[in-house]
Short mmCIF file of C-alpha atoms in Angstrom, two decimals:
data_model
loop_
_atom_site.label_atom_id
_atom_site.label_comp_id
_atom_site.label_asym_id
_atom_site.label_seq_id
_atom_site.Cartn_x
_atom_site.Cartn_y
_atom_site.Cartn_z
CA VAL D 1 0.01 -0.12 -0.19
CA ILE D 2 1.31 3.39 -1.04
CA ARG D 3 0.26 6.54 1.07
CA CYS D 4 0.39 9.63 -0.94
CA ARG D 5 -1.62 13.04 -1.75
CA ALA D 6 -4.81 13.28 -3.72
CA ALA D 7 -7.70 15.68 -4.10
CA VAL D 8 -10.76 14.33 -2.75
CA ALA D 9 -14.25 15.38 -3.52
CA TRP D 10 -16.03 14.53 -0.47
CA ALA D 11 -19.54 15.64 -1.51
CA VAL D 12 -21.36 17.55 -4.37
CA GLY D 13 -20.57 21.46 -4.47
CA LYS D 14 -17.83 21.35 -2.03
CA PRO D 15 -14.22 22.37 -2.65
CA LEU D 16 -11.53 19.63 -3.24
CA SER D 17 -9.63 18.72 -0.13
CA VAL D 18 -6.09 17.58 -0.66
CA GLU D 19 -5.73 14.46 1.57
CA GLU D 20 -3.56 11.69 2.36
CA VAL D 21 -4.65 8.43 0.81
CA GLU D 22 -3.77 5.01 0.88
CA VAL D 23 -3.60 3.36 -2.72
CA ALA D 24 -3.70 -0.58 -2.61
CA PRO D 25 -1.33 -2.49 -5.29
CA PRO D 26 -2.70 -3.52 -8.50
CA LYS D 27 -4.56 -6.84 -8.67
CA ALA D 28 -4.74 -9.09 -11.97
CA GLY D 29 -5.07 -7.00 -15.12
CA GLU D 30 -4.23 -3.61 -13.37
CA VAL D 31 -1.58 -1.13 -13.29
CA ARG D 32 -0.43 1.13 -10.65
CA ILE D 33 0.79 4.42 -12.10
CA LYS D 34 2.48 7.53 -10.43
CA ILE D 35 0.83 10.56 -11.76
CA VAL D 36 3.04 13.24 -12.78
CA ALA D 37 1.05 15.92 -14.17
CA THR D 38 -2.97 16.23 -14.78
CA GLY D 39 -5.09 18.80 -16.54
CA ILE D 40 -8.23 20.44 -15.19
CA CYS D 41 -11.00 19.74 -17.69
CA ARG D 42 -14.49 21.16 -17.46
CA THR D 43 -15.86 17.55 -17.03
CA ASP D 44 -13.96 17.40 -13.47
CA ASP D 45 -16.08 20.55 -12.80
CA HIS D 46 -19.11 18.94 -13.87
CA VAL D 47 -18.50 16.00 -11.32
CA LEU D 48 -17.80 18.70 -8.68
CA GLU D 49 -21.39 20.07 -9.59
CA GLY D 50 -23.08 16.71 -9.51
CA CYS D 51 -24.08 16.43 -13.17
CA PHE D 52 -23.11 12.99 -13.49
CA PRO D 53 -25.69 10.52 -11.89
CA ASN D 54 -23.30 7.40 -11.95
CA VAL D 55 -20.69 9.45 -10.27
CA ASP D 56 -20.59 8.35 -6.26
CA PHE D 57 -19.13 10.36 -3.68
CA PRO D 58 -16.36 10.38 -2.13
CA VAL D 59 -14.65 10.30 -5.35
CA ILE D 60 -11.10 11.21 -6.60
CA PRO D 61 -11.66 13.09 -9.97
CA GLY D 62 -9.33 13.83 -12.65
CA HIS D 63 -9.02 12.18 -16.15
CA GLU D 64 -6.44 14.04 -18.22
CA GLY D 65 -3.15 13.02 -16.95
CA ALA D 66 0.16 11.45 -17.47
CA GLY D 67 2.48 9.27 -15.47
CA ILE D 68 4.98 6.57 -14.91
CA VAL D 69 4.02 2.70 -14.51
CA GLU D 70 4.92 2.10 -10.69
CA SER D 71 4.00 -1.76 -10.50
CA VAL D 72 1.75 -3.98 -12.56
CA GLY D 73 -0.65 -6.78 -11.47
CA GLU D 74 -0.76 -10.35 -12.92
CA GLY D 75 -1.03 -10.75 -16.48
CA VAL D 76 -0.19 -7.26 -17.53
CA THR D 77 1.83 -7.56 -20.66
CA SER D 78 1.59 -4.22 -22.77
CA VAL D 79 3.49 -1.89 -19.98
CA GLN D 80 6.16 -2.63 -17.46
CA PRO D 81 7.52 -0.61 -14.44
CA GLY D 82 9.20 2.75 -15.51
CA ASP D 83 6.97 3.28 -18.82
CA LYS D 84 5.69 6.58 -19.46
CA VAL D 85 1.89 6.28 -20.15
CA ILE D 86 -1.22 8.20 -20.38
CA PRO D 87 -4.38 6.96 -18.60
CA LEU D 88 -7.56 6.65 -21.10
CA CYS D 89 -10.93 7.91 -19.76
CA LEU D 90 -12.45 5.91 -22.82
CA PRO D 91 -10.95 2.41 -22.47
CA GLN D 92 -10.10 -0.03 -25.39
CA CYS D 93 -10.67 -3.28 -24.27
CA GLY D 94 -10.08 -4.96 -27.85
CA GLU D 95 -12.62 -7.65 -27.36
CA CYS D 96 -16.13 -6.02 -27.56
CA SER D 97 -18.41 -5.30 -30.62
CA PHE D 98 -17.34 -1.54 -30.81
CA CYS D 99 -13.64 -2.42 -30.23
CA LEU D 100 -13.60 -5.16 -33.28
CA ASN D 101 -15.61 -2.59 -35.34
CA PRO D 102 -12.84 -0.46 -37.21
CA GLU D 103 -15.25 2.52 -37.53
CA SER D 104 -16.00 2.67 -34.01
CA ASN D 105 -14.00 4.32 -31.07
CA TYR D 106 -16.47 3.21 -28.46
CA CYS D 107 -15.82 0.48 -25.77
CA ARG D 108 -18.58 -1.25 -23.93
CA LYS D 109 -16.58 -0.78 -20.87
CA PHE D 110 -16.92 3.10 -20.87
CA HIS D 111 -18.94 4.44 -18.24
CA VAL D 112 -22.16 4.90 -20.19
CA SER D 113 -22.40 1.01 -20.38
CA GLU D 114 -20.67 0.06 -17.29
CA ALA D 115 -19.99 2.11 -14.14
CA GLN D 116 -16.60 3.10 -13.50
CA ASN D 117 -16.89 4.52 -9.90
CA LEU D 118 -15.29 1.23 -8.60
CA LEU D 119 -12.72 -0.95 -10.48
CA PRO D 120 -13.72 -3.93 -12.79
CA ASP D 121 -13.89 -6.12 -9.59
CA LYS D 122 -16.33 -3.74 -8.03
CA THR D 123 -13.96 -2.91 -5.42
CA SER D 124 -11.92 0.42 -4.97
CA ARG D 125 -8.13 0.94 -4.51
CA PHE D 126 -8.26 4.07 -2.47
CA THR D 127 -8.97 4.59 1.15
CA CYS D 128 -8.86 7.88 3.33
CA LYS D 129 -9.52 8.14 6.91
CA GLY D 130 -10.82 4.80 6.92
CA LYS D 131 -13.32 5.51 4.35
CA GLN D 132 -13.58 3.80 0.78
CA ILE D 133 -13.03 6.43 -1.88
CA HIS D 134 -14.52 6.02 -5.45
CA HIS D 135 -12.82 6.05 -8.80
CA PHE D 136 -13.85 8.34 -11.82
CA LEU D 137 -13.67 6.79 -14.99
CA TRP D 138 -11.27 4.37 -13.67
CA VAL D 139 -8.26 6.95 -14.04
CA SER D 140 -8.71 9.47 -10.96
CA THR D 141 -5.73 11.32 -12.15
CA PHE D 142 -6.10 13.73 -9.05
CA ALA D 143 -4.17 11.25 -7.18
CA GLU D 144 -0.60 11.00 -7.11
CA TYR D 145 -0.88 7.23 -7.34
CA THR D 146 -3.79 5.62 -8.94
CA VAL D 147 -4.80 1.91 -10.07
CA ILE D 148 -6.14 1.49 -13.59
CA PRO D 149 -7.33 -1.51 -15.91
CA GLU D 150 -4.37 -2.43 -18.37
CA TYR D 151 -6.95 -1.69 -21.12
CA ALA D 152 -7.37 1.88 -20.13
CA ILE D 153 -3.51 2.78 -20.35
CA ALA D 154 -1.55 3.61 -23.45
CA LYS D 155 2.36 3.56 -23.47
CA ILE D 156 3.72 6.57 -24.90
CA ASP D 157 7.18 7.63 -26.14
CA ALA D 158 9.80 7.58 -23.32
CA ALA D 159 10.93 11.28 -24.70
CA ALA D 160 7.48 12.86 -24.11
CA PRO D 161 7.41 15.58 -21.37
CA LEU D 162 4.63 14.45 -18.95
CA ASP D 163 3.76 17.99 -17.90
CA LYS D 164 2.85 19.03 -21.52
CA VAL D 165 1.30 15.94 -23.11
CA CYS D 166 -1.29 15.12 -20.26
CA LEU D 167 -3.50 17.09 -22.42
CA LEU D 168 -3.56 14.53 -25.05
CA GLY D 169 -5.35 12.35 -22.45
CA CYS D 170 -8.89 14.29 -23.02
CA GLY D 171 -9.13 17.87 -23.93
CA PHE D 172 -6.89 18.19 -27.17
CA PRO D 173 -7.62 14.79 -28.80
CA THR D 174 -11.30 15.49 -28.19
CA GLY D 175 -11.43 18.54 -30.06
CA TYR D 176 -8.59 18.21 -32.70
CA GLY D 177 -10.40 14.76 -33.63
CA ALA D 178 -13.75 16.41 -33.78
CA ALA D 179 -12.55 18.27 -36.74
CA ILE D 180 -10.27 15.74 -38.33
CA ASN D 181 -12.11 12.47 -37.82
CA ALA D 182 -15.79 13.22 -37.01
CA ALA D 183 -16.37 15.94 -39.34
CA LYS D 184 -13.74 15.49 -41.78
CA VAL D 185 -13.28 18.94 -42.66
CA LYS D 186 -12.34 19.62 -46.05
CA PRO D 187 -9.77 22.12 -47.23
CA GLY D 188 -11.00 25.47 -48.29
CA SER D 189 -14.16 24.95 -46.05
CA THR D 190 -15.71 27.27 -43.68
CA CYS D 191 -16.14 26.23 -39.87
CA ALA D 192 -17.76 27.97 -36.74
CA ILE D 193 -16.82 26.91 -33.27
CA PHE D 194 -19.08 27.52 -30.57
CA GLY D 195 -17.22 27.68 -27.22
CA LEU D 196 -13.28 28.77 -26.68
CA GLY D 197 -12.24 26.65 -23.95
CA GLY D 198 -9.27 24.35 -24.11
CA VAL D 199 -11.47 21.67 -26.53
CA GLY D 200 -12.89 24.45 -28.66
CA LEU D 201 -9.47 25.77 -29.35
CA SER D 202 -8.38 22.40 -29.98
CA VAL D 203 -11.24 22.29 -32.74
CA VAL D 204 -9.68 25.63 -34.15
CA MET D 205 -6.39 23.83 -34.42
CA GLY D 206 -8.11 20.87 -36.28
CA CYS D 207 -10.16 23.11 -38.59
CA LYS D 208 -6.74 24.92 -39.26
CA ALA D 209 -4.85 21.70 -39.75
CA ALA D 210 -7.71 20.27 -42.27
CA GLY D 211 -7.05 23.30 -44.47
CA ALA D 212 -10.39 25.19 -43.50
CA SER D 213 -10.21 28.65 -45.05
CA ARG D 214 -12.62 30.36 -42.74
CA ILE D 215 -12.79 29.54 -39.17
CA ILE D 216 -15.04 31.75 -37.15
CA ALA D 217 -14.91 31.25 -33.26
CA VAL D 218 -17.69 32.36 -31.08
CA ASP D 219 -17.57 32.82 -27.39
CA ILE D 220 -19.20 35.68 -25.07
CA ASN D 221 -15.85 35.84 -23.45
CA LYS D 222 -13.75 38.27 -25.78
CA ASP D 223 -10.71 37.47 -23.53
CA LYS D 224 -10.24 34.27 -25.49
CA PHE D 225 -10.19 35.75 -29.06
CA ALA D 226 -6.49 36.57 -29.03
CA LYS D 227 -5.65 32.88 -28.49
CA ALA D 228 -8.46 31.77 -30.82
CA LYS D 229 -6.81 33.72 -33.57
CA GLU D 230 -3.11 32.73 -32.77
CA LEU D 231 -4.28 28.85 -33.00
CA GLY D 232 -5.93 29.61 -36.37
CA ALA D 233 -9.12 31.49 -36.15
CA THR D 234 -9.81 34.22 -39.00
CA GLU D 235 -12.54 35.79 -37.33
CA CYS D 236 -14.05 35.91 -33.83
CA ILE D 237 -17.53 37.00 -32.67
CA SER D 238 -19.42 37.25 -29.52
CA PRO D 239 -23.47 36.57 -29.67
CA ARG D 240 -23.59 39.80 -27.23
CA ASP D 241 -22.67 41.98 -30.07
CA PHE D 242 -25.81 41.13 -32.17
CA LYS D 243 -29.55 41.82 -31.69
CA LYS D 244 -30.35 38.84 -33.76
CA PRO D 245 -29.62 35.22 -33.13
CA ILE D 246 -26.13 34.06 -33.89
CA GLN D 247 -27.08 31.34 -36.34
CA GLU D 248 -28.65 34.22 -38.23
CA VAL D 249 -25.50 36.15 -38.17
CA LEU D 250 -23.26 33.17 -39.22
CA THR D 251 -25.83 32.64 -42.11
CA GLU D 252 -25.51 36.16 -43.30
CA MET D 253 -21.67 35.95 -42.91
CA THR D 254 -21.24 33.20 -45.04
CA GLY D 255 -24.13 33.53 -47.39
CA HIS D 256 -25.81 30.26 -46.61
CA GLY D 257 -24.40 28.86 -43.42
CA VAL D 258 -21.04 27.53 -42.61
CA ASP D 259 -19.91 24.02 -43.80
CA TYR D 260 -19.16 22.67 -40.60
CA SER D 261 -20.07 23.89 -36.94
CA PHE D 262 -19.04 22.54 -33.68
CA GLU D 263 -20.97 23.09 -30.18
CA VAL D 264 -18.08 22.79 -27.40
CA ILE D 265 -20.11 24.34 -24.46
CA GLY D 266 -23.01 21.45 -23.54
CA HIS D 267 -25.62 23.71 -23.64
CA ALA D 268 -29.16 22.95 -25.25
CA ASP D 269 -29.58 26.43 -26.67
CA THR D 270 -26.14 26.51 -28.14
CA MET D 271 -26.61 23.02 -29.74
CA THR D 272 -29.53 24.09 -31.58
CA ALA D 273 -27.90 27.30 -32.88
CA ALA D 274 -24.80 25.67 -34.07
CA LEU D 275 -27.08 22.98 -35.86
CA ALA D 276 -28.78 26.08 -37.48
CA SER D 277 -25.73 27.72 -38.41
CA CYS D 278 -24.36 25.25 -40.80
CA ASN D 279 -25.74 25.02 -44.36
CA MET D 280 -29.35 23.71 -44.62
CA ASN D 281 -28.19 20.98 -47.21
CA THR D 282 -24.73 20.00 -46.77
CA GLY D 283 -23.71 21.23 -43.43
CA VAL D 284 -22.34 19.20 -40.61
CA CYS D 285 -22.80 20.04 -36.95
CA VAL D 286 -20.78 18.16 -34.44
CA MET D 287 -21.59 17.77 -30.88
CA VAL D 288 -18.66 18.02 -28.71
CA GLY D 289 -19.75 19.88 -25.15
CA VAL D 290 -21.02 17.49 -22.45
CA PRO D 291 -24.57 18.36 -21.47
CA ALA D 292 -25.91 18.18 -17.95
CA SER D 293 -27.55 14.99 -17.30
CA GLY D 294 -31.26 14.80 -18.11
CA SER D 295 -30.89 17.80 -20.65
CA VAL D 296 -33.60 17.80 -23.39
CA ILE D 297 -33.15 19.48 -26.90
CA SER D 298 -36.21 20.85 -28.99
CA ILE D 299 -35.76 21.51 -32.42
CA ASP D 300 -37.54 22.29 -35.73
CA PRO D 301 -37.32 18.98 -37.93
CA ILE D 302 -36.94 20.89 -41.03
CA LEU D 303 -33.41 21.54 -39.60
CA LEU D 304 -32.55 18.07 -40.38
CA LEU D 305 -35.00 17.19 -43.21
CA SER D 306 -33.41 19.56 -45.48
CA GLY D 307 -30.14 17.50 -45.43
CA ARG D 308 -27.93 18.61 -42.58
CA THR D 309 -26.15 16.10 -40.64
CA TRP D 310 -26.29 16.26 -36.83
CA LYS D 311 -23.64 13.93 -34.95
CA GLY D 312 -21.89 13.64 -31.67
CA THR D 313 -18.21 12.63 -31.02
CA LEU D 314 -16.48 10.88 -28.14
CA LEU D 315 -12.97 11.85 -27.39
CA GLY D 316 -12.69 12.95 -31.06
CA ASP D 317 -13.44 9.55 -32.63
CA TRP D 318 -10.05 8.21 -31.66
CA LYS D 319 -9.24 4.64 -30.69
CA MET D 320 -7.60 5.63 -27.62
CA ARG D 321 -4.90 2.99 -26.87
CA ASP D 322 -4.12 2.66 -30.61
CA CYS D 323 -4.19 6.56 -31.47
CA ILE D 324 -2.74 8.19 -28.31
CA PRO D 325 0.58 6.93 -28.72
CA LYS D 326 0.56 7.97 -32.37
CA LEU D 327 -0.67 11.53 -31.44
CA VAL D 328 2.28 11.87 -28.96
CA SER D 329 4.72 10.86 -31.62
CA SER D 330 3.17 13.62 -33.71
CA TYR D 331 3.59 16.12 -30.76
CA LEU D 332 7.27 15.38 -30.54
CA GLU D 333 7.59 15.62 -34.15
CA LYS D 334 5.98 19.34 -33.67
CA LYS D 335 2.92 18.61 -36.23
CA PHE D 336 0.97 20.52 -33.89
CA ASN D 337 1.47 22.51 -30.67
CA SER D 338 -0.72 21.80 -27.86
CA ASP D 339 1.48 23.43 -25.23
CA LEU D 340 -0.24 26.93 -26.49
CA LEU D 341 -3.35 25.76 -24.56
CA ILE D 342 -1.87 25.52 -21.17
CA THR D 343 -2.15 29.00 -19.45
CA HIS D 344 -1.47 27.88 -16.03
CA THR D 345 0.60 25.42 -13.88
CA LEU D 346 0.01 24.73 -10.48
CA PRO D 347 0.91 22.45 -7.73
CA ILE D 348 -1.64 19.90 -6.61
CA THR D 349 -2.47 21.74 -3.37
CA LYS D 350 -3.72 24.67 -5.47
CA VAL D 351 -6.26 22.70 -7.11
CA ASN D 352 -9.26 24.68 -6.34
CA GLU D 353 -7.58 27.79 -7.53
CA GLY D 354 -7.03 25.90 -10.89
CA PHE D 355 -11.01 25.19 -10.86
CA GLU D 356 -11.74 28.90 -9.92
CA LEU D 357 -9.63 30.19 -12.91
CA LEU D 358 -11.58 27.86 -15.23
CA ARG D 359 -14.98 29.06 -13.73
CA THR D 360 -14.16 32.66 -14.19
CA GLY D 361 -12.77 32.24 -17.70
CA LYS D 362 -9.21 33.20 -16.87
CA SER D 363 -7.59 29.97 -17.74
CA ILE D 364 -7.71 27.88 -21.17
CA ARG D 365 -6.02 24.55 -19.47
CA SER D 366 -4.36 24.66 -16.01
CA VAL D 367 -1.99 21.66 -15.24
CA LEU D 368 -1.63 20.43 -11.84
CA LEU D 369 1.87 19.07 -10.95
CA PHE D 370 2.80 16.41 -8.16
#
């Protein structure tokens, strides 16, 4: 058993508490990892707000991390102690019908199908003050040591800087892949991105990499416009500057609507606006933002009947164990610069400050270091 620090969420709506926790050794098929760095993602904030009904408290959040294998359980063959790895919040078991489908990046072991608040044997490896602490998405990267099933881990290049590539565990591949894989943005096309957080800005980067000629960034926080333009946005607009709905503004700006639109906020009204802002016949709208549990969207069916495509994406449509190591290699080859998304680096003891920066729109990505 290892004793270490972890940021524990004891109850909904309460600040995280940095505690000493006990982390049990890995069982068969499991790996214990020393987390070196972890990003703060909006999804973690949703956990603290109680937006996910299948998350049990107390829990150690965090799902965008990078670390080093400390020990492995019986039967583990893909990694060994000392390997650099990225934990995967979307597993890839390699055996289910989704994993075996080359067009799917889903896995039946993902939390929508199977609860991930305990490890697959339905027990926890975390205890604190004599109490069992729940896992989050099996990864719980807000713990200095964490235990994860082997099929939710990707071994990466030993040269990768863990304090930078931790973003490749969630935020960057989700946005970048939404453009490259889900939308399949074509060269010369026009795109609109609703929401300029870390994921939305990664969509901007993906649209630029795909050769889009016009990339319109949409956000009510104008402080994010400079970063959006640095990453490839050609125009930035705020809905608050117009008296008409933003979808009408975008349609007028482009003549017939954008070719591709991306909703990266998770609000029902902006999802509808994003759909309506794309070309009525050939436009593609991709939902990237995570809505609150129980959200309902009401739309005019004509928006789809006329020919638009409306789709969602999970982690940017990447098969995680296969693709994350390749993305890390692309990062090392400087094919993209996800470092530009990191605005703050903080010690784990300042985790609550990191969340406050996120909530007030003052950060893009904060990275926590142990």
